């Protein structure tokens, strides 16, 4: 009796989950689902932020936590050890190294604190095993390899601690590769010698190489240099929106021909022109920056920042991107790459709360399954998009480990 009442109360308190057809809901629940780029460890580092509690975009701009993963039928994904691009002085390189190690420890501590809900995944087969146990699987990835600049051998240590995907570069050129968005333009004309060495080391260890954010030349060279297929963990289509961060059709085809996968990004600024004004950008940055530098260190501060963020949205209104924009990129990339070479990496928690209408957080994910069903894709194809394709690449990379 007591239990029934508690369940009823739980039900009554549950917020609205994405409304989809019963068929889409059942399929989505049946599939193994992963997102290849979750920036949620940024939140793990904020004092008092508990992933076992349900949060909301409106209260702290977050998009992922355990309750919402459950509601959105997201079984797991790649959780990112992200490091801001910075100087290349030895001091800055040491700081980057220490930041990544601290972030790694934070993620491992978070897993240790929630053993009934989260589990570290090390091999491709672990995803299904962990999901079947009712927990969410957590793979580790790195975005921006600068923490390895002082000592690339540290990659071996990160691998032993669970790292399985390595993103070479972020929004600025670094020690290893040119970025697609560095205002100064190319520095290495692609990969640096250290970048080539790092790819060889990752191949030997059995780590997937992630080229999201890399310049076109770095992409071309890494595609040649890597012994194993390449991953783009969160990238959209240049044919639909001409942004340097997006990939053109010829390169999408080349990636697929080599067996790789492109995981489509939902970041609004890469889906369509955001009509940014400097005033709008400054207001948004002021509201989101403290989440990234760790100064959003109390629930009250996070609520105030979220309020400031939504005020900036009202003060400087722009046309919002929608689930339709995301689906256009996804369907185009499926058409170009072929359905076996596409997945999803929506950049949740990576955009400081920026979200497309209809894709506000992970609870919206069943809508994507519903759209894919309506497009006529088979269950096995949709299973491929939701993780099967990426896990296939991971198996190849594991097999090539020396
Ligand atoms: Zn990114």
mmCIF file with all atom_site columns, C-alpha atoms in Angstrom, residues 156-341:
data_model
loop_
_atom_site.group_PDB
_atom_site.id
_atom_site.type_symbol
_atom_site.label_atom_id
_atom_site.label_alt_id
_atom_site.label_comp_id
_atom_site.label_asym_id
_atom_site.label_entity_id
_atom_site.label_seq_id
_atom_site.pdbx_PDB_ins_code
_atom_site.Cartn_x
_atom_site.Cartn_y
_atom_site.Cartn_z
_atom_site.occupancy
_atom_site.B_iso_or_equiv
_atom_site.pdbx_formal_charge
_atom_site.auth_seq_id
_atom_site.auth_comp_id
_atom_site.auth_asym_id
_atom_site.auth_atom_id
_atom_site.pdbx_PDB_model_num
ATOM 1   C CA . UNK A 1 156 ? 48.965 5.435  -21.616 1.00 0.00 ? 156 UNK A CA 1
ATOM 2   C CA . UNK A 1 157 ? 48.007 6.418  -18.068 1.00 0.00 ? 157 UNK A CA 1
ATOM 3   C CA . UNK A 1 158 ? 44.684 7.893  -19.220 1.00 0.00 ? 158 UNK A CA 1
ATOM 4   C CA . UNK A 1 159 ? 44.016 4.718  -21.212 1.00 0.00 ? 159 UNK A CA 1
ATOM 5   C CA . UNK A 1 160 ? 44.620 2.588  -18.129 1.00 0.00 ? 160 UNK A CA 1
ATOM 6   C CA . UNK A 1 161 ? 42.169 4.822  -16.249 1.00 0.00 ? 161 UNK A CA 1
ATOM 7   C CA . UNK A 1 162 ? 39.495 4.213  -18.889 1.00 0.00 ? 162 UNK A CA 1
ATOM 8   C CA . UNK A 1 163 ? 40.019 6.746  -21.690 1.00 0.00 ? 163 UNK A CA 1
ATOM 9   C CA . UNK A 1 164 ? 38.763 5.275  -24.971 1.00 0.00 ? 164 UNK A CA 1
ATOM 10  C CA . UNK A 1 165 ? 38.448 8.240  -27.346 1.00 0.00 ? 165 UNK A CA 1
ATOM 11  C CA . UNK A 1 166 ? 40.893 11.091 -27.967 1.00 0.00 ? 166 UNK A CA 1
ATOM 12  C CA . UNK A 1 167 ? 39.860 14.409 -29.548 1.00 0.00 ? 167 UNK A CA 1
ATOM 13  C CA . UNK A 1 168 ? 43.036 16.065 -30.757 1.00 0.00 ? 168 UNK A CA 1
ATOM 14  C CA . UNK A 1 169 ? 42.072 19.715 -30.770 1.00 0.00 ? 169 UNK A CA 1
ATOM 15  C CA . UNK A 1 170 ? 39.401 22.263 -29.782 1.00 0.00 ? 170 UNK A CA 1
ATOM 16  C CA . UNK A 1 171 ? 38.579 25.771 -31.038 1.00 0.00 ? 171 UNK A CA 1
ATOM 17  C CA . UNK A 1 172 ? 42.235 26.896 -31.198 1.00 0.00 ? 172 UNK A CA 1
ATOM 18  C CA . UNK A 1 173 ? 45.289 25.341 -32.812 1.00 0.00 ? 173 UNK A CA 1
ATOM 19  C CA . UNK A 1 174 ? 47.265 23.338 -30.281 1.00 0.00 ? 174 UNK A CA 1
ATOM 20  C CA . UNK A 1 175 ? 50.515 21.362 -30.032 1.00 0.00 ? 175 UNK A CA 1
ATOM 21  C CA . UNK A 1 176 ? 49.075 18.502 -32.094 1.00 0.00 ? 176 UNK A CA 1
ATOM 22  C CA . UNK A 1 177 ? 46.816 19.873 -34.812 1.00 0.00 ? 177 UNK A CA 1
ATOM 23  C CA . UNK A 1 178 ? 45.201 22.885 -36.426 1.00 0.00 ? 178 UNK A CA 1
ATOM 24  C CA . UNK A 1 179 ? 41.676 23.779 -35.360 1.00 0.00 ? 179 UNK A CA 1
ATOM 25  C CA . UNK A 1 180 ? 38.889 24.529 -37.838 1.00 0.00 ? 180 UNK A CA 1
ATOM 26  C CA . UNK A 1 181 ? 38.110 27.763 -36.006 1.00 0.00 ? 181 UNK A CA 1
ATOM 27  C CA . UNK A 1 182 ? 41.429 29.381 -34.975 1.00 0.00 ? 182 UNK A CA 1
ATOM 28  C CA . UNK A 1 183 ? 41.195 33.062 -35.934 1.00 0.00 ? 183 UNK A CA 1
ATOM 29  C CA . UNK A 1 184 ? 44.935 33.101 -36.712 1.00 0.00 ? 184 UNK A CA 1
ATOM 30  C CA . UNK A 1 185 ? 44.490 30.453 -39.413 1.00 0.00 ? 185 UNK A CA 1
ATOM 31  C CA . UNK A 1 186 ? 46.547 27.288 -39.883 1.00 0.00 ? 186 UNK A CA 1
ATOM 32  C CA . UNK A 1 187 ? 49.795 26.811 -37.985 1.00 0.00 ? 187 UNK A CA 1
ATOM 33  C CA . UNK A 1 188 ? 50.838 23.269 -38.936 1.00 0.00 ? 188 UNK A CA 1
ATOM 34  C CA . UNK A 1 189 ? 48.920 23.033 -42.202 1.00 0.00 ? 189 UNK A CA 1
ATOM 35  C CA . UNK A 1 190 ? 47.172 20.074 -40.607 1.00 0.00 ? 190 UNK A CA 1
ATOM 36  C CA . UNK A 1 191 ? 48.873 17.838 -38.053 1.00 0.00 ? 191 UNK A CA 1
ATOM 37  C CA . UNK A 1 192 ? 52.102 18.664 -36.244 1.00 0.00 ? 192 UNK A CA 1
ATOM 38  C CA . UNK A 1 193 ? 54.810 15.953 -35.977 1.00 0.00 ? 193 UNK A CA 1
ATOM 39  C CA . UNK A 1 194 ? 53.698 15.478 -32.353 1.00 0.00 ? 194 UNK A CA 1
ATOM 40  C CA . UNK A 1 195 ? 50.132 15.043 -33.612 1.00 0.00 ? 195 UNK A CA 1
ATOM 41  C CA . UNK A 1 196 ? 51.194 12.241 -35.956 1.00 0.00 ? 196 UNK A CA 1
ATOM 42  C CA . UNK A 1 197 ? 53.059 10.558 -33.096 1.00 0.00 ? 197 UNK A CA 1
ATOM 43  C CA . UNK A 1 198 ? 50.009 10.875 -30.835 1.00 0.00 ? 198 UNK A CA 1
ATOM 44  C CA . UNK A 1 199 ? 47.779 9.198  -33.451 1.00 0.00 ? 199 UNK A CA 1
ATOM 45  C CA . UNK A 1 200 ? 50.272 6.320  -33.733 1.00 0.00 ? 200 UNK A CA 1
ATOM 46  C CA . UNK A 1 201 ? 50.316 5.998  -29.934 1.00 0.00 ? 201 UNK A CA 1
ATOM 47  C CA . UNK A 1 202 ? 46.494 6.008  -29.774 1.00 0.00 ? 202 UNK A CA 1
ATOM 48  C CA . UNK A 1 203 ? 46.379 3.317  -32.495 1.00 0.00 ? 203 UNK A CA 1
ATOM 49  C CA . UNK A 1 204 ? 48.791 1.147  -30.520 1.00 0.00 ? 204 UNK A CA 1
ATOM 50  C CA . UNK A 1 205 ? 46.822 1.589  -27.300 1.00 0.00 ? 205 UNK A CA 1
ATOM 51  C CA . UNK A 1 206 ? 43.432 0.924  -28.882 1.00 0.00 ? 206 UNK A CA 1
ATOM 52  C CA . UNK A 1 207 ? 41.966 4.427  -28.481 1.00 0.00 ? 207 UNK A CA 1
ATOM 53  C CA . UNK A 1 208 ? 39.563 5.901  -31.006 1.00 0.00 ? 208 UNK A CA 1
ATOM 54  C CA . UNK A 1 209 ? 40.712 9.138  -32.668 1.00 0.00 ? 209 UNK A CA 1
ATOM 55  C CA . UNK A 1 210 ? 38.124 11.944 -32.674 1.00 0.00 ? 210 UNK A CA 1
ATOM 56  C CA . UNK A 1 211 ? 38.580 14.682 -35.288 1.00 0.00 ? 211 UNK A CA 1
ATOM 57  C CA . UNK A 1 212 ? 35.667 16.964 -34.419 1.00 0.00 ? 212 UNK A CA 1
ATOM 58  C CA . UNK A 1 213 ? 37.049 20.555 -34.270 1.00 0.00 ? 213 UNK A CA 1
ATOM 59  C CA . UNK A 1 214 ? 40.099 19.661 -36.443 1.00 0.00 ? 214 UNK A CA 1
ATOM 60  C CA . UNK A 1 215 ? 40.811 21.701 -39.590 1.00 0.00 ? 215 UNK A CA 1
ATOM 61  C CA . UNK A 1 216 ? 40.063 20.109 -42.951 1.00 0.00 ? 216 UNK A CA 1
ATOM 62  C CA . UNK A 1 217 ? 43.784 19.553 -43.586 1.00 0.00 ? 217 UNK A CA 1
ATOM 63  C CA . UNK A 1 218 ? 44.245 17.948 -40.156 1.00 0.00 ? 218 UNK A CA 1
ATOM 64  C CA . UNK A 1 219 ? 41.228 15.744 -40.880 1.00 0.00 ? 219 UNK A CA 1
ATOM 65  C CA . UNK A 1 220 ? 42.657 14.648 -44.258 1.00 0.00 ? 220 UNK A CA 1
ATOM 66  C CA . UNK A 1 221 ? 46.081 13.886 -42.786 1.00 0.00 ? 221 UNK A CA 1
ATOM 67  C CA . UNK A 1 222 ? 44.724 12.030 -39.765 1.00 0.00 ? 222 UNK A CA 1
ATOM 68  C CA . UNK A 1 223 ? 42.452 9.949  -41.981 1.00 0.00 ? 223 UNK A CA 1
ATOM 69  C CA . UNK A 1 224 ? 45.587 8.867  -43.870 1.00 0.00 ? 224 UNK A CA 1
ATOM 70  C CA . UNK A 1 225 ? 47.761 8.452  -40.795 1.00 0.00 ? 225 UNK A CA 1
ATOM 71  C CA . UNK A 1 226 ? 45.440 6.411  -38.574 1.00 0.00 ? 226 UNK A CA 1
ATOM 72  C CA . UNK A 1 227 ? 45.575 2.629  -38.923 1.00 0.00 ? 227 UNK A CA 1
ATOM 73  C CA . UNK A 1 228 ? 41.986 2.427  -37.645 1.00 0.00 ? 228 UNK A CA 1
ATOM 74  C CA . UNK A 1 229 ? 38.724 4.170  -38.660 1.00 0.00 ? 229 UNK A CA 1
ATOM 75  C CA . UNK A 1 230 ? 38.172 7.722  -37.455 1.00 0.00 ? 230 UNK A CA 1
ATOM 76  C CA . UNK A 1 231 ? 35.318 9.126  -35.366 1.00 0.00 ? 231 UNK A CA 1
ATOM 77  C CA . UNK A 1 232 ? 33.804 12.587 -35.505 1.00 0.00 ? 232 UNK A CA 1
ATOM 78  C CA . UNK A 1 233 ? 32.141 12.635 -32.088 1.00 0.00 ? 233 UNK A CA 1
ATOM 79  C CA . UNK A 1 234 ? 30.032 15.783 -32.638 1.00 0.00 ? 234 UNK A CA 1
ATOM 80  C CA . UNK A 1 235 ? 30.010 17.288 -36.139 1.00 0.00 ? 235 UNK A CA 1
ATOM 81  C CA . UNK A 1 236 ? 27.346 18.547 -38.570 1.00 0.00 ? 236 UNK A CA 1
ATOM 82  C CA . UNK A 1 237 ? 27.091 19.105 -42.344 1.00 0.00 ? 237 UNK A CA 1
ATOM 83  C CA . UNK A 1 238 ? 28.773 21.956 -44.203 1.00 0.00 ? 238 UNK A CA 1
ATOM 84  C CA . UNK A 1 239 ? 26.429 21.442 -47.185 1.00 0.00 ? 239 UNK A CA 1
ATOM 85  C CA . UNK A 1 240 ? 23.552 22.644 -45.004 1.00 0.00 ? 240 UNK A CA 1
ATOM 86  C CA . UNK A 1 241 ? 25.319 25.384 -43.072 1.00 0.00 ? 241 UNK A CA 1
ATOM 87  C CA . UNK A 1 242 ? 28.656 26.721 -44.238 1.00 0.00 ? 242 UNK A CA 1
ATOM 88  C CA . UNK A 1 243 ? 30.558 26.895 -40.941 1.00 0.00 ? 243 UNK A CA 1
ATOM 89  C CA . UNK A 1 244 ? 34.245 25.897 -40.684 1.00 0.00 ? 244 UNK A CA 1
ATOM 90  C CA . UNK A 1 245 ? 33.328 23.557 -37.817 1.00 0.00 ? 245 UNK A CA 1
ATOM 91  C CA . UNK A 1 246 ? 31.090 21.501 -40.147 1.00 0.00 ? 246 UNK A CA 1
ATOM 92  C CA . UNK A 1 247 ? 32.304 18.858 -42.623 1.00 0.00 ? 247 UNK A CA 1
ATOM 93  C CA . UNK A 1 248 ? 31.786 18.882 -46.413 1.00 0.00 ? 248 UNK A CA 1
ATOM 94  C CA . UNK A 1 249 ? 30.220 15.986 -48.282 1.00 0.00 ? 249 UNK A CA 1
ATOM 95  C CA . UNK A 1 250 ? 33.463 14.793 -49.949 1.00 0.00 ? 250 UNK A CA 1
ATOM 96  C CA . UNK A 1 251 ? 35.129 14.438 -46.553 1.00 0.00 ? 251 UNK A CA 1
ATOM 97  C CA . UNK A 1 252 ? 32.048 12.732 -45.057 1.00 0.00 ? 252 UNK A CA 1
ATOM 98  C CA . UNK A 1 253 ? 32.297 10.191 -47.910 1.00 0.00 ? 253 UNK A CA 1
ATOM 99  C CA . UNK A 1 254 ? 36.056 9.727  -47.373 1.00 0.00 ? 254 UNK A CA 1
ATOM 100 C CA . UNK A 1 255 ? 35.462 9.108  -43.652 1.00 0.00 ? 255 UNK A CA 1
ATOM 101 C CA . UNK A 1 256 ? 32.815 6.464  -44.422 1.00 0.00 ? 256 UNK A CA 1
ATOM 102 C CA . UNK A 1 257 ? 34.984 4.784  -47.074 1.00 0.00 ? 257 UNK A CA 1
ATOM 103 C CA . UNK A 1 258 ? 37.607 4.223  -44.396 1.00 0.00 ? 258 UNK A CA 1
ATOM 104 C CA . UNK A 1 259 ? 34.988 2.691  -42.096 1.00 0.00 ? 259 UNK A CA 1
ATOM 105 C CA . UNK A 1 260 ? 34.591 5.691  -39.777 1.00 0.00 ? 260 UNK A CA 1
ATOM 106 C CA . UNK A 1 261 ? 31.505 7.284  -38.248 1.00 0.00 ? 261 UNK A CA 1
ATOM 107 C CA . UNK A 1 262 ? 30.192 10.831 -37.983 1.00 0.00 ? 262 UNK A CA 1
ATOM 108 C CA . UNK A 1 263 ? 28.077 11.530 -34.913 1.00 0.00 ? 263 UNK A CA 1
ATOM 109 C CA . UNK A 1 264 ? 25.762 14.419 -35.729 1.00 0.00 ? 264 UNK A CA 1
ATOM 110 C CA . UNK A 1 265 ? 25.895 17.499 -33.506 1.00 0.00 ? 265 UNK A CA 1
ATOM 111 C CA . UNK A 1 266 ? 22.824 19.407 -32.273 1.00 0.00 ? 266 UNK A CA 1
ATOM 112 C CA . UNK A 1 267 ? 24.770 22.534 -31.222 1.00 0.00 ? 267 UNK A CA 1
ATOM 113 C CA . UNK A 1 268 ? 22.567 25.393 -32.525 1.00 0.00 ? 268 UNK A CA 1
ATOM 114 C CA . UNK A 1 269 ? 25.498 27.507 -33.751 1.00 0.00 ? 269 UNK A CA 1
ATOM 115 C CA . UNK A 1 270 ? 26.541 24.759 -36.167 1.00 0.00 ? 270 UNK A CA 1
ATOM 116 C CA . UNK A 1 271 ? 23.042 23.931 -37.445 1.00 0.00 ? 271 UNK A CA 1
ATOM 117 C CA . UNK A 1 272 ? 22.096 27.356 -38.804 1.00 0.00 ? 272 UNK A CA 1
ATOM 118 C CA . UNK A 1 273 ? 23.091 31.010 -38.709 1.00 0.00 ? 273 UNK A CA 1
ATOM 119 C CA . UNK A 1 274 ? 22.446 32.223 -35.171 1.00 0.00 ? 274 UNK A CA 1
ATOM 120 C CA . UNK A 1 275 ? 22.481 35.905 -36.166 1.00 0.00 ? 275 UNK A CA 1
ATOM 121 C CA . UNK A 1 276 ? 24.834 36.577 -33.298 1.00 0.00 ? 276 UNK A CA 1
ATOM 122 C CA . UNK A 1 277 ? 25.359 40.150 -32.189 1.00 0.00 ? 277 UNK A CA 1
ATOM 123 C CA . UNK A 1 278 ? 28.308 41.084 -29.970 1.00 0.00 ? 278 UNK A CA 1
ATOM 124 C CA . UNK A 1 279 ? 25.866 42.303 -27.295 1.00 0.00 ? 279 UNK A CA 1
ATOM 125 C CA . UNK A 1 280 ? 23.947 39.032 -27.304 1.00 0.00 ? 280 UNK A CA 1
ATOM 126 C CA . UNK A 1 281 ? 27.125 36.995 -27.241 1.00 0.00 ? 281 UNK A CA 1
ATOM 127 C CA . UNK A 1 282 ? 28.542 38.999 -24.333 1.00 0.00 ? 282 UNK A CA 1
ATOM 128 C CA . UNK A 1 283 ? 25.353 38.520 -22.305 1.00 0.00 ? 283 UNK A CA 1
ATOM 129 C CA . UNK A 1 284 ? 25.271 34.763 -23.054 1.00 0.00 ? 284 UNK A CA 1
ATOM 130 C CA . UNK A 1 285 ? 28.967 34.356 -22.256 1.00 0.00 ? 285 UNK A CA 1
ATOM 131 C CA . UNK A 1 286 ? 28.545 36.182 -18.936 1.00 0.00 ? 286 UNK A CA 1
ATOM 132 C CA . UNK A 1 287 ? 25.755 33.757 -17.997 1.00 0.00 ? 287 UNK A CA 1
ATOM 133 C CA . UNK A 1 288 ? 27.464 30.550 -19.138 1.00 0.00 ? 288 UNK A CA 1
ATOM 134 C CA . UNK A 1 289 ? 31.166 31.184 -18.453 1.00 0.00 ? 289 UNK A CA 1
ATOM 135 C CA . UNK A 1 290 ? 30.984 30.488 -14.693 1.00 0.00 ? 290 UNK A CA 1
ATOM 136 C CA . UNK A 1 291 ? 29.821 26.916 -15.400 1.00 0.00 ? 291 UNK A CA 1
ATOM 137 C CA . UNK A 1 292 ? 33.038 26.320 -17.325 1.00 0.00 ? 292 UNK A CA 1
ATOM 138 C CA . UNK A 1 293 ? 35.492 27.991 -14.941 1.00 0.00 ? 293 UNK A CA 1
ATOM 139 C CA . UNK A 1 294 ? 33.842 26.326 -11.932 1.00 0.00 ? 294 UNK A CA 1
ATOM 140 C CA . UNK A 1 295 ? 32.721 29.550 -10.267 1.00 0.00 ? 295 UNK A CA 1
ATOM 141 C CA . UNK A 1 296 ? 29.025 28.572 -10.519 1.00 0.00 ? 296 UNK A CA 1
ATOM 142 C CA . UNK A 1 297 ? 29.663 26.872 -7.194  1.00 0.00 ? 297 UNK A CA 1
ATOM 143 C CA . UNK A 1 298 ? 26.251 26.968 -5.502  1.00 0.00 ? 298 UNK A CA 1
ATOM 144 C CA . UNK A 1 299 ? 22.674 26.193 -6.511  1.00 0.00 ? 299 UNK A CA 1
ATOM 145 C CA . UNK A 1 300 ? 21.774 29.854 -5.908  1.00 0.00 ? 300 UNK A CA 1
ATOM 146 C CA . UNK A 1 301 ? 24.507 31.116 -8.246  1.00 0.00 ? 301 UNK A CA 1
ATOM 147 C CA . UNK A 1 302 ? 23.511 28.561 -10.881 1.00 0.00 ? 302 UNK A CA 1
ATOM 148 C CA . UNK A 1 303 ? 19.868 29.676 -10.691 1.00 0.00 ? 303 UNK A CA 1
ATOM 149 C CA . UNK A 1 304 ? 20.897 33.345 -11.027 1.00 0.00 ? 304 UNK A CA 1
ATOM 150 C CA . UNK A 1 305 ? 23.060 32.518 -14.053 1.00 0.00 ? 305 UNK A CA 1
ATOM 151 C CA . UNK A 1 306 ? 20.247 30.522 -15.660 1.00 0.00 ? 306 UNK A CA 1
ATOM 152 C CA . UNK A 1 307 ? 17.917 33.492 -15.102 1.00 0.00 ? 307 UNK A CA 1
ATOM 153 C CA . UNK A 1 308 ? 20.506 35.811 -16.675 1.00 0.00 ? 308 UNK A CA 1
ATOM 154 C CA . UNK A 1 309 ? 20.845 33.430 -19.609 1.00 0.00 ? 309 UNK A CA 1
ATOM 155 C CA . UNK A 1 310 ? 17.106 33.383 -20.305 1.00 0.00 ? 310 UNK A CA 1
ATOM 156 C CA . UNK A 1 311 ? 16.960 37.165 -19.852 1.00 0.00 ? 311 UNK A CA 1
ATOM 157 C CA . UNK A 1 312 ? 19.667 37.467 -22.532 1.00 0.00 ? 312 UNK A CA 1
ATOM 158 C CA . UNK A 1 313 ? 17.538 35.259 -24.798 1.00 0.00 ? 313 UNK A CA 1
ATOM 159 C CA . UNK A 1 314 ? 14.610 37.644 -24.290 1.00 0.00 ? 314 UNK A CA 1
ATOM 160 C CA . UNK A 1 315 ? 16.656 40.842 -24.564 1.00 0.00 ? 315 UNK A CA 1
ATOM 161 C CA . UNK A 1 316 ? 18.405 39.790 -27.793 1.00 0.00 ? 316 UNK A CA 1
ATOM 162 C CA . UNK A 1 317 ? 15.936 37.489 -29.539 1.00 0.00 ? 317 UNK A CA 1
ATOM 163 C CA . UNK A 1 318 ? 17.098 35.459 -32.529 1.00 0.00 ? 318 UNK A CA 1
ATOM 164 C CA . UNK A 1 319 ? 15.386 32.795 -34.639 1.00 0.00 ? 319 UNK A CA 1
ATOM 165 C CA . UNK A 1 320 ? 15.836 29.568 -32.673 1.00 0.00 ? 320 UNK A CA 1
ATOM 166 C CA . UNK A 1 321 ? 17.065 26.379 -34.280 1.00 0.00 ? 321 UNK A CA 1
ATOM 167 C CA . UNK A 1 322 ? 14.707 23.431 -33.885 1.00 0.00 ? 322 UNK A CA 1
ATOM 168 C CA . UNK A 1 323 ? 14.570 19.658 -33.946 1.00 0.00 ? 323 UNK A CA 1
ATOM 169 C CA . UNK A 1 324 ? 13.768 20.070 -37.673 1.00 0.00 ? 324 UNK A CA 1
ATOM 170 C CA . UNK A 1 325 ? 17.169 21.721 -38.249 1.00 0.00 ? 325 UNK A CA 1
ATOM 171 C CA . UNK A 1 326 ? 18.930 18.892 -36.451 1.00 0.00 ? 326 UNK A CA 1
ATOM 172 C CA . UNK A 1 327 ? 16.993 16.267 -38.435 1.00 0.00 ? 327 UNK A CA 1
ATOM 173 C CA . UNK A 1 328 ? 17.919 17.978 -41.718 1.00 0.00 ? 328 UNK A CA 1
ATOM 174 C CA . UNK A 1 329 ? 21.619 17.605 -40.857 1.00 0.00 ? 329 UNK A CA 1
ATOM 175 C CA . UNK A 1 330 ? 21.161 14.033 -39.632 1.00 0.00 ? 330 UNK A CA 1
ATOM 176 C CA . UNK A 1 331 ? 19.230 12.915 -42.739 1.00 0.00 ? 331 UNK A CA 1
ATOM 177 C CA . UNK A 1 332 ? 21.658 14.643 -45.092 1.00 0.00 ? 332 UNK A CA 1
ATOM 178 C CA . UNK A 1 333 ? 24.653 12.991 -43.446 1.00 0.00 ? 333 UNK A CA 1
ATOM 179 C CA . UNK A 1 334 ? 22.920 9.578  -43.534 1.00 0.00 ? 334 UNK A CA 1
ATOM 180 C CA . UNK A 1 335 ? 22.344 10.116 -47.261 1.00 0.00 ? 335 UNK A CA 1
ATOM 181 C CA . UNK A 1 336 ? 25.981 11.061 -47.925 1.00 0.00 ? 336 UNK A CA 1
ATOM 182 C CA . UNK A 1 337 ? 27.798 8.674  -45.555 1.00 0.00 ? 337 UNK A CA 1
ATOM 183 C CA . UNK A 1 338 ? 25.375 5.749  -45.726 1.00 0.00 ? 338 UNK A CA 1
ATOM 184 C CA . UNK A 1 339 ? 23.381 4.564  -42.697 1.00 0.00 ? 339 UNK A CA 1
ATOM 185 C CA . UNK A 1 340 ? 26.221 2.452  -41.323 1.00 0.00 ? 340 UNK A CA 1
ATOM 186 C CA . UNK A 1 341 ? 28.473 5.466  -40.739 1.00 0.00 ? 341 UNK A CA 1
#
